[in-house]
Coordinates of C-alpha atoms in Angstrom, one line a residue:
M1 CA 0.0 -0.1 -0.1
S2 CA 1.4 3.3 -1.1
D3 CA 2.0 6.2 1.5
T4 CA 0.3 8.5 -1.1
P5 CA -2.9 9.9 0.4
K6 CA -6.1 8.4 -0.6
V7 CA -8.5 10.1 -3.2
V8 CA -10.8 10.6 -0.4
N9 CA -10.7 10.1 3.3
R10 CA -14.1 11.2 4.7
G11 CA -15.4 8.1 6.2
P12 CA -17.9 5.5 4.8
R13 CA -20.4 6.7 2.3
W14 CA -18.7 10.1 2.1
W15 CA -20.3 11.0 -1.1
R16 CA -23.7 11.1 0.3
L17 CA -22.6 13.9 2.7
R18 CA -22.4 16.8 0.2
S19 CA -25.0 19.5 -0.2
T20 CA -24.8 21.1 -3.6
D21 CA -26.7 19.9 -6.5
E22 CA -23.5 19.3 -8.7
D23 CA -21.9 17.4 -5.8
D24 CA -25.0 15.4 -5.2
R25 CA -25.1 14.4 -8.9
R26 CA -21.6 13.4 -8.8
Q27 CA -22.0 11.3 -5.9
R28 CA -24.9 9.5 -7.4
E29 CA -22.6 8.8 -10.5
V30 CA -19.9 7.5 -8.5
E31 CA -22.2 5.2 -6.5
H32 CA -23.9 4.1 -10.0
L33 CA -20.1 3.1 -11.1
I34 CA -19.6 1.1 -7.8
N35 CA -22.8 -0.7 -8.0
S36 CA -22.1 -1.5 -11.5
A37 CA -18.7 -2.9 -10.7
S38 CA -20.3 -5.0 -7.8
S39 CA -22.8 -6.5 -9.9
W40 CA -20.1 -7.4 -12.7
I41 CA -17.7 -8.9 -10.1
G42 CA -20.5 -10.9 -8.8
E43 CA -21.4 -12.2 -12.2
A44 CA -17.7 -13.1 -12.6
M45 CA -17.7 -15.1 -9.3
N46 CA -20.8 -17.0 -10.3
A47 CA -19.1 -17.6 -13.7
W48 CA -16.2 -18.9 -11.8
S49 CA -18.2 -21.4 -9.6
D50 CA -19.9 -22.6 -12.9
D51 CA -16.7 -23.3 -14.7
D52 CA -17.5 -20.7 -17.4
Y53 CA -14.0 -19.6 -17.9
G54 CA -14.7 -17.2 -20.8
K55 CA -17.3 -15.2 -18.9
V56 CA -14.7 -15.0 -16.0
A57 CA -12.0 -13.4 -18.2
V58 CA -14.6 -10.9 -19.7
L59 CA -16.4 -9.9 -16.5
A60 CA -13.7 -9.5 -13.8
P61 CA -11.7 -7.0 -15.8
L62 CA -15.1 -5.1 -16.6
A63 CA -15.6 -4.9 -12.8
V64 CA -12.1 -3.4 -12.4
E65 CA -12.8 -0.9 -15.2
H66 CA -15.9 0.3 -13.8
L67 CA -14.5 0.7 -10.2
G68 CA -11.3 2.2 -11.4
K69 CA -13.6 4.9 -13.4
A70 CA -15.5 5.3 -9.8
V71 CA -11.9 6.3 -8.4
L72 CA -11.1 8.8 -11.2
W73 CA -14.6 10.4 -11.5
S74 CA -14.8 10.9 -7.6
A75 CA -11.5 13.0 -8.0
N76 CA -12.2 14.8 -11.2
P77 CA -14.6 13.6 -14.0
V78 CA -12.2 14.9 -16.7
L79 CA -9.9 12.2 -15.8
V80 CA -11.9 9.5 -17.7
V81 CA -11.5 11.2 -21.0
P82 CA -9.0 10.1 -23.4
L83 CA -6.4 12.7 -24.6
S84 CA -7.3 12.8 -28.2
Q85 CA -8.5 15.8 -30.6
E86 CA -12.0 14.0 -30.8
A87 CA -12.2 13.9 -27.1
E88 CA -11.9 17.8 -26.8
A89 CA -15.9 18.5 -26.7
N90 CA -16.2 15.8 -23.9
L91 CA -13.4 17.3 -21.9
V92 CA -15.0 20.7 -21.9
K93 CA -18.4 19.2 -21.2
L94 CA -17.2 17.3 -18.1
A95 CA -15.4 20.3 -16.7
I96 CA -18.5 22.2 -17.0
A97 CA -21.3 19.7 -16.3
P98 CA -20.2 16.1 -15.9
S99 CA -22.6 13.5 -16.4
L100 CA -22.5 9.8 -17.0
D101 CA -25.8 9.8 -18.8
D102 CA -24.2 11.4 -21.9
S103 CA -24.7 8.9 -24.8
K104 CA -21.7 10.6 -26.6
L105 CA -19.4 10.3 -23.6
R106 CA -16.4 8.3 -24.6
T107 CA -14.0 7.2 -21.7
V108 CA -10.5 5.7 -21.3
G109 CA -9.9 1.9 -21.8
L110 CA -8.6 -0.3 -19.2
K111 CA -5.1 0.0 -19.8
L112 CA -4.9 3.9 -19.8
L113 CA -7.4 3.8 -16.9
L114 CA -4.9 1.9 -14.7
S115 CA -2.2 4.1 -15.7
R116 CA -4.1 7.1 -14.5
V117 CA -5.4 5.6 -11.4
E118 CA -1.9 5.0 -10.4
A119 CA -0.6 8.4 -11.3
L120 CA -3.4 9.7 -8.8
I121 CA -3.2 7.4 -5.9
G122 CA 0.1 5.6 -6.3
P123 CA 1.4 2.3 -7.2
L124 CA -1.1 -0.4 -7.9
P125 CA -0.8 -4.0 -6.3
L126 CA -0.1 -5.7 -9.7
D127 CA 3.0 -5.6 -11.7
K128 CA 3.1 -4.5 -15.6
S129 CA 2.9 -7.9 -16.8
R130 CA -0.2 -9.1 -14.9
R131 CA -1.9 -5.9 -15.6
N132 CA -1.1 -6.3 -19.4
R133 CA -2.6 -9.8 -19.3
M134 CA -5.9 -8.5 -17.8
V135 CA -6.0 -5.7 -20.5
E136 CA -5.3 -8.2 -23.3
V137 CA -8.0 -10.5 -22.0
R138 CA -10.4 -7.4 -21.7
N139 CA -9.6 -6.6 -25.3
G140 CA -9.9 -10.0 -26.8
A141 CA -6.3 -10.2 -27.7
M142 CA -5.8 -13.0 -25.4
H143 CA -8.0 -16.3 -25.5
V144 CA -8.6 -17.8 -21.9
A145 CA -9.4 -21.6 -22.2
S146 CA -8.5 -22.9 -19.0
S147 CA -9.5 -22.8 -15.4
E148 CA -5.9 -21.8 -14.4
A149 CA -5.6 -18.8 -16.7
S150 CA -9.2 -17.9 -15.9
R151 CA -8.4 -17.9 -12.2
H152 CA -5.4 -15.7 -12.6
V153 CA -7.3 -13.1 -14.4
L154 CA -10.1 -13.2 -11.7
T155 CA -7.6 -13.1 -8.8
D156 CA -5.8 -10.2 -10.4
A157 CA -9.2 -8.4 -10.8
L158 CA -9.9 -8.9 -7.3
I159 CA -6.7 -7.6 -6.1
L160 CA -7.1 -4.4 -7.9
C161 CA -10.8 -4.4 -6.8
N162 CA -9.9 -4.6 -3.1
H163 CA -7.3 -1.7 -3.7
F164 CA -9.9 0.5 -5.0
I165 CA -12.4 -0.3 -2.4
E166 CA -9.9 0.9 0.1
Q167 CA -9.3 4.2 -1.8
L168 CA -13.2 4.8 -2.0
D169 CA -13.6 3.8 1.9
L170 CA -16.1 1.0 1.0
K171 CA -17.0 -2.0 2.8
S172 CA -15.8 -5.1 1.1
E173 CA -18.8 -7.1 2.4
E174 CA -21.3 -4.6 0.9
F175 CA -19.4 -4.6 -2.4
Y176 CA -18.9 -8.5 -2.7
R177 CA -22.1 -9.4 -0.9
S178 CA -22.5 -13.2 -0.8
H179 CA -19.0 -13.8 -2.4
R180 CA -17.0 -12.1 0.4
E181 CA -15.7 -15.5 1.8
S182 CA -14.8 -16.8 -1.8
V183 CA -13.0 -13.6 -2.7
T184 CA -10.9 -13.7 0.4
G185 CA -10.0 -17.3 -0.3
L186 CA -9.0 -16.6 -4.0
V187 CA -6.9 -13.5 -3.1
A188 CA -5.0 -15.5 -0.4
Q189 CA -1.3 -16.0 -1.1
G190 CA 0.4 -19.4 -1.6
R191 CA -2.7 -21.3 -2.5
S192 CA -2.1 -24.4 -4.4
E193 CA -4.3 -25.3 -7.6
T194 CA -6.0 -27.9 -5.5
E195 CA -6.9 -25.4 -2.8
H196 CA -8.4 -23.1 -5.4
R197 CA -10.2 -26.0 -7.1
V198 CA -11.8 -26.8 -3.7
A199 CA -12.6 -23.1 -3.0
Q200 CA -14.5 -23.2 -6.4
K201 CA -16.5 -26.3 -5.5
R202 CA -17.3 -24.7 -2.1
A203 CA -18.5 -21.4 -3.9
A204 CA -20.7 -23.4 -6.0
A205 CA -22.2 -25.4 -3.1
R206 CA -22.9 -22.0 -1.2
R207 CA -24.6 -20.7 -4.3
I208 CA -26.7 -23.9 -4.8
L209 CA -28.1 -23.4 -1.2
T210 CA -28.5 -19.6 -1.4
Q211 CA -30.7 -19.9 -4.6
L212 CA -32.6 -22.7 -3.1
E213 CA -33.4 -20.8 -0.1
E214 CA -34.5 -17.7 -2.2
R215 CA -36.6 -20.0 -4.2
L216 CA -38.3 -21.7 -1.4
G217 CA -38.5 -19.6 1.4
E218 CA -37.0 -20.3 5.0
A219 CA -39.6 -22.9 6.3
L220 CA -39.7 -24.9 3.0
F221 CA -36.0 -24.8 2.5
L222 CA -35.4 -26.1 6.1
E223 CA -37.8 -29.0 5.5
T224 CA -36.3 -29.8 2.3
T225 CA -32.7 -29.9 3.5
D226 CA -33.6 -31.7 6.5
R227 CA -35.3 -34.5 4.4
W228 CA -32.0 -34.8 2.1
Q229 CA -29.9 -35.0 5.3
E230 CA -32.0 -37.8 6.4
E231 CA -31.4 -39.8 3.0
V232 CA -27.8 -40.0 3.7
A233 CA -28.4 -42.8 6.2
Y234 CA -29.2 -45.1 3.3
A235 CA -25.9 -44.8 1.7
L236 CA -23.4 -46.1 4.4
E237 CA -22.0 -49.1 2.7
D238 CA -21.8 -50.2 -1.0
E239 CA -19.4 -52.2 -3.2
D240 CA -16.7 -49.5 -3.4
G241 CA -16.1 -49.3 0.4
R242 CA -17.4 -47.7 3.6
A243 CA -18.7 -44.5 4.6
L244 CA -18.7 -42.3 7.8
Y245 CA -20.9 -39.5 8.8
W246 CA -19.0 -36.4 8.7
A247 CA -20.1 -32.6 9.0
C248 CA -20.0 -30.7 5.6
P249 CA -17.3 -28.1 5.8
E250 CA -19.6 -25.9 3.8
C251 CA -23.1 -26.0 5.3
S252 CA -22.3 -28.2 8.4
S253 CA -25.0 -30.8 7.4
Q254 CA -24.3 -34.4 7.9
G255 CA -22.4 -35.7 5.1
L256 CA -20.4 -38.8 4.2
I257 CA -16.8 -39.4 3.9
R258 CA -16.0 -42.5 1.8
G259 CA -12.9 -44.8 1.9
H260 CA -11.5 -48.3 1.9
L261 CA -11.7 -50.2 5.2
D262 CA -8.6 -52.1 6.4
V263 CA -9.3 -54.5 9.4
F264 CA -6.5 -56.1 11.5
R265 CA -6.3 -58.4 14.4
T266 CA -3.8 -57.1 16.8
V267 CA -3.8 -60.1 19.4
D268 CA -3.7 -63.9 19.2
P269 CA -7.0 -64.9 18.1
D270 CA -7.2 -67.5 20.8
V271 CA -7.6 -65.1 23.4
S272 CA -11.0 -64.3 24.2
L273 CA -11.9 -60.7 24.4
D274 CA -15.0 -58.9 23.5
L275 CA -15.0 -57.7 19.8
D276 CA -15.1 -54.0 20.9
S277 CA -12.2 -54.3 23.4
P278 CA -9.3 -51.9 22.8
G279 CA -6.4 -53.5 21.1
E280 CA -8.1 -56.9 19.7
W281 CA -8.8 -55.2 16.3
E282 CA -7.3 -52.2 14.5
I283 CA -9.9 -50.6 12.1
L284 CA -8.6 -48.0 9.7
L285 CA -10.8 -46.2 7.1
S286 CA -8.6 -44.7 4.1
P287 CA -10.6 -41.6 2.9
T288 CA -11.0 -41.4 -0.9
S289 CA -14.0 -38.8 -1.0
F290 CA -16.6 -36.7 0.7
S291 CA -20.1 -35.7 -0.4
C292 CA -23.0 -33.6 1.1
N293 CA -26.5 -34.5 0.1
V294 CA -27.6 -31.0 1.0
C295 CA -25.3 -28.5 -0.5
R296 CA -23.9 -31.2 -3.1
L297 CA -20.3 -30.4 -2.2
A298 CA -18.1 -33.3 -3.5
L299 CA -14.3 -33.6 -2.9
T300 CA -12.3 -36.4 -4.2
G301 CA -8.8 -37.6 -3.4
A302 CA -6.7 -36.9 -0.3
D303 CA -5.5 -33.3 -1.6
E304 CA -9.0 -32.1 -2.0
L305 CA -10.0 -33.5 1.4
A306 CA -7.2 -31.9 2.9
A307 CA -7.8 -28.4 1.3
G308 CA -11.4 -28.6 2.5
G309 CA -10.2 -29.3 6.0
L310 CA -11.5 -32.9 6.2
P311 CA -9.5 -36.1 7.1
S312 CA -7.2 -37.0 4.4
R313 CA -5.4 -39.9 6.2
E314 CA -6.3 -43.1 7.7
I315 CA -9.0 -42.7 10.4
P316 CA -8.8 -45.1 13.2
L317 CA -12.3 -46.6 14.2
W318 CA -14.1 -48.6 16.8
A319 CA -16.2 -51.5 15.5
K320 CA -19.3 -50.0 17.1
E321 CA -18.9 -46.9 14.9
L322 CA -19.6 -48.8 12.0
G323 CA -22.9 -49.9 13.3
P324 CA -24.4 -52.8 15.4
N325 CA -24.2 -55.4 12.8
F326 CA -20.5 -54.7 11.9
D327 CA -18.4 -57.8 12.9
P328 CA -14.6 -57.2 12.4
A329 CA -13.8 -60.8 12.1
R330 CA -16.2 -61.3 9.3
E331 CA -15.2 -58.3 7.7
A332 CA -11.4 -59.3 7.8
E333 CA -12.4 -62.7 6.2
R334 CA -14.2 -60.9 3.5
L335 CA -11.4 -58.6 2.7
Y336 CA -8.3 -60.8 3.0
G337 CA -9.9 -64.4 2.9

């Protein structure tokens, strides 16, 4: 963060506090740009959770462009006009009576906008190569055809948006709304590809629940999700292995961790001990996947389980945890003959 003073420093929602008609109009226009940027970044986050890479690459830079223009417009509307002979009339008009509603208004593109914002508020938190990548994507000069490239563009856009949010004294939770948690995860440094993939899956699961509750209303939503959770009980064992109840890391509903079961006798079989006695049987579940029947979160493999905060290594169990009908001796015979 640069030591350069912010564009404004008048507390949250400062643009609503002025009194003149001209200033009130400019405040509304700044808010219009902010709301537009918020909508575009929301659409970009939705596209990201849906694996729609093309939309992410277009919408995220668009959010940066609108929020950057809010920074420039709040300082002085003439800063959004390109320096060309054709823009002369726009320059004069904006200096006298600035208005975003002018259909003839032509403003700077993303590349020049970022340069002007940097000149106004100080260094931006992205180097030139990453900024150029975003500009090329925004202008259609670079095709984004992979989740990795799409994520890089989205992450860079969020870094810039966070910087502009701070300059405008906005609250990030109001700007990002329901995507705030996902944004925080995406911007976090040092995340692996697996961690980003899991963050994407969790965002999609969260969106499913949010849309369902909006559509059904609270009472019917709770009734429906409770019923889905009850259905989990019918899926504890199948030909691919065993499953344990485990709280979903996204919605806290009762989900299932599936895996392969290993059963080992640890004492002489001639010694008479109760089957549930400690030390007679070692029972281990090696997790391979997790699924939630409510938010539909599905994680596969040890790496994704670990990234989701779930057990990824062998889980020691008691025989009674696998149900009243579980017999470790019979299970050992079935597994190993």
